Short mmCIF file of C-alpha atoms in Angstrom, two decimals:
data_model
loop_
_atom_site.label_atom_id
_atom_site.label_comp_id
_atom_site.label_asym_id
_atom_site.label_seq_id
_atom_site.Cartn_x
_atom_site.Cartn_y
_atom_site.Cartn_z
CA MET U 1 106.05 123.07 106.22
CA ASN U 2 107.80 121.53 102.45
CA VAL U 3 109.15 118.09 102.50
CA ILE U 4 111.47 117.56 99.46
CA GLY U 5 113.27 114.00 99.71
CA ILE U 6 116.65 113.17 98.37
CA VAL U 7 116.62 109.26 96.88
CA GLY U 8 119.19 106.90 95.19
CA TRP U 9 120.89 103.66 95.52
CA LYS U 10 123.59 103.18 97.96
CA ASN U 11 126.58 105.58 97.51
CA SER U 12 125.27 107.70 94.79
CA GLY U 13 125.81 110.96 96.69
CA LYS U 14 122.26 111.22 98.68
CA THR U 15 124.21 112.53 101.79
CA THR U 16 126.40 115.06 99.54
CA LEU U 17 123.35 116.14 97.74
CA ALA U 18 121.06 116.77 101.02
CA SER U 19 123.96 118.40 102.95
CA ALA U 20 124.82 121.08 100.32
CA LEU U 21 120.94 121.37 99.38
CA ILE U 22 120.50 122.31 103.36
CA ARG U 23 123.62 124.54 103.56
CA GLU U 24 122.18 126.44 100.57
CA LEU U 25 118.57 126.44 101.88
CA THR U 26 119.79 128.34 105.41
CA VAL U 27 122.11 130.41 103.50
CA ARG U 28 119.27 132.01 102.12
CA GLY U 29 117.84 132.67 105.34
CA LEU U 30 115.07 129.19 105.17
CA ARG U 31 114.45 127.08 108.17
CA VAL U 32 115.49 123.73 107.09
CA ASN U 33 115.04 120.53 109.17
CA SER U 34 116.09 117.03 108.33
CA ILE U 35 115.52 113.13 108.97
CA LYS U 36 117.88 110.80 107.78
CA HIS U 37 116.25 107.22 107.34
CA ALA U 38 118.97 104.46 108.10
CA HIS U 39 118.24 100.83 107.36
CA HIS U 40 120.77 99.57 110.31
CA GLY U 41 120.56 99.59 113.60
CA VAL U 42 120.89 103.73 114.91
CA ASP U 43 122.73 104.63 117.93
CA VAL U 44 123.45 107.88 118.79
CA ASP U 45 124.48 107.54 122.40
CA GLN U 46 127.67 105.35 123.75
CA PRO U 47 127.87 102.72 126.39
CA GLY U 48 128.96 104.79 129.64
CA THR U 49 127.32 107.18 129.27
CA ASP U 50 124.55 108.43 131.62
CA SER U 51 122.28 108.97 129.15
CA TYR U 52 123.21 105.15 127.97
CA GLN U 53 122.77 103.99 131.17
CA HIS U 54 118.99 105.57 131.55
CA ARG U 55 117.97 103.38 128.15
CA GLU U 56 119.45 100.74 129.22
CA ALA U 57 117.92 100.92 132.27
CA GLY U 58 114.44 100.81 130.62
CA ALA U 59 113.37 104.26 129.65
CA GLN U 60 111.30 104.99 126.42
CA GLU U 61 112.35 108.25 126.06
CA VAL U 62 115.92 109.69 127.02
CA ILE U 63 116.30 114.07 126.93
CA LEU U 64 119.93 114.62 126.62
CA ALA U 65 120.27 118.18 126.94
CA GLY U 66 123.22 121.09 127.08
CA GLY U 67 124.18 124.35 126.16
CA GLN U 68 124.64 123.96 122.62
CA ARG U 69 121.68 121.05 121.63
CA PHE U 70 119.55 118.42 122.83
CA ALA U 71 118.51 115.31 121.50
CA ILE U 72 115.73 112.99 122.41
CA MET U 73 116.38 109.30 122.03
CA HIS U 74 113.28 107.15 122.04
CA GLU U 75 113.78 103.21 122.09
CA LEU U 76 110.96 101.31 120.49
CA ARG U 77 111.15 98.18 122.38
CA GLY U 78 109.92 96.00 119.54
CA ALA U 79 107.06 98.69 118.16
CA ALA U 80 107.16 99.00 114.45
CA GLU U 81 109.28 101.84 113.03
CA PRO U 82 107.69 105.06 112.96
CA THR U 83 106.54 106.01 109.50
CA MET U 84 107.95 109.14 107.78
CA ASP U 85 104.63 111.15 108.36
CA GLU U 86 104.87 110.49 112.42
CA LEU U 87 108.29 111.69 111.84
CA LEU U 88 107.46 114.82 110.34
CA GLU U 89 104.93 115.66 113.03
CA TRP U 90 107.64 115.46 115.61
CA LEU U 91 109.83 117.73 113.87
CA GLY U 92 109.61 121.87 114.82
CA PRO U 93 108.15 124.69 112.91
CA CYS U 94 110.76 125.09 109.35
CA ASP U 95 110.10 126.08 105.86
CA TRP U 96 111.90 122.77 104.44
CA VAL U 97 112.40 119.18 105.33
CA VAL U 98 115.02 117.45 103.38
CA VAL U 99 114.49 113.74 103.79
CA GLU U 100 117.36 111.59 103.07
CA GLY U 101 115.76 108.09 102.16
CA PHE U 102 112.42 106.92 102.77
CA LYS U 103 112.35 105.67 98.80
CA SER U 104 108.59 104.10 99.05
CA HIS U 105 106.83 107.55 100.40
CA SER U 106 105.36 108.97 98.25
CA HIS U 107 106.85 112.92 98.94
CA PRO U 108 108.25 114.65 95.97
CA LYS U 109 111.74 113.56 95.48
CA ILE U 110 115.12 114.18 93.74
CA GLU U 111 116.59 111.25 92.40
CA VAL U 112 120.73 111.36 92.45
CA HIS U 113 122.11 108.55 89.83
CA ARG U 114 125.39 108.05 89.17
CA GLN U 115 126.12 106.67 85.83
CA ALA U 116 128.67 104.10 86.57
CA SER U 117 125.93 102.93 88.67
CA GLU U 118 125.14 99.05 88.43
CA ARG U 119 121.63 99.68 89.62
CA ALA U 120 119.21 101.16 87.27
CA PRO U 121 117.57 104.59 88.42
CA LEU U 122 114.70 104.70 90.42
CA TYR U 123 112.82 107.46 88.53
CA PRO U 124 110.72 105.00 86.00
CA GLN U 125 109.28 103.39 88.56
CA ASP U 126 108.31 105.87 90.79
CA ASP U 127 105.95 108.82 90.02
CA SER U 128 107.00 111.15 93.38
CA ILE U 129 110.41 111.63 91.74
CA ILE U 130 110.28 114.97 90.22
CA ALA U 131 113.76 115.73 89.16
CA VAL U 132 117.12 113.63 88.80
CA ALA U 133 121.15 114.97 89.91
CA ALA U 134 123.06 113.05 87.91
CA ASP U 135 126.55 112.92 86.34
CA TYR U 136 124.84 112.55 82.71
CA THR U 137 122.26 113.16 80.86
CA PRO U 138 119.26 110.79 81.73
CA ASP U 139 116.30 110.07 79.62
CA PHE U 140 114.21 111.27 82.41
CA SER U 141 111.08 113.77 81.07
CA GLY U 142 111.06 116.21 83.99
CA PRO U 143 114.06 118.68 85.36
CA VAL U 144 117.53 117.11 85.39
CA PHE U 145 120.92 118.87 87.29
CA ASP U 146 124.14 118.03 87.45
CA ALA U 147 124.73 116.65 90.33
CA GLY U 148 126.91 119.42 91.81
CA ASP U 149 124.86 122.10 90.83
CA ILE U 150 123.48 123.08 93.83
CA THR U 151 122.09 126.74 93.49
CA GLY U 152 120.20 124.84 90.17
CA ILE U 153 118.90 122.61 92.51
CA ALA U 154 118.21 124.87 95.17
CA ASP U 155 116.36 127.31 93.28
CA PHE U 156 113.93 124.04 91.53
CA VAL U 157 113.23 123.61 95.42
CA VAL U 158 112.19 127.22 96.30
CA GLY U 159 110.08 127.13 93.45
CA LEU U 160 108.16 124.07 94.98
CA SER U 161 107.54 125.84 97.79
CA GLU U 162 104.51 128.41 95.76
CA PRO U 163 103.04 125.46 93.96
CA LEU U 164 102.87 123.03 97.25
CA ALA U 165 101.40 125.94 98.91
CA ASN U 166 98.57 126.31 96.84
CA GLU U 167 97.87 122.69 96.80
CA LYS U 168 97.51 122.65 100.69
CA ARG U 169 95.01 125.52 100.86
CA THR U 170 93.01 124.12 97.43
CA ARG U 171 92.89 120.84 99.77
CA ASP U 172 91.81 122.69 103.12
CA THR U 173 89.45 124.37 101.55
#
């Protein structure tokens, strides 16, 4: 399983890039999973539904299953938020995991940065940022892509899989 992160400040275009990258990798025949980190409370269930009532009754995990999809809701009930590594272990088999957020984790990341941003880029302080997608030419020493160049970004990401596989084989021996 290969992992690529999409990071940046709020409203920089992270979700737009992550969604387009997932779409492009999928069109290329790759199996893609995703992890989206949220800094606020997340609730995928609605009051009044049966699954909501199960969680409210105290169930730690609720699986909601139907003919099109299933979802597992896990209540932390005061426990620590799972780490990205723990979340990766819960995912099914795939070729790539596109992670939106988790800025502080050390996985390879592409930063999305806008020239109009009032915040400085993250890459000067984060060695795990391996490329930048921007609407200007930043002074980044690695690959820089136009934020709309999804084909180029996907080509770059797919090109990472062989070096990452070789690195894993080296670590495993």
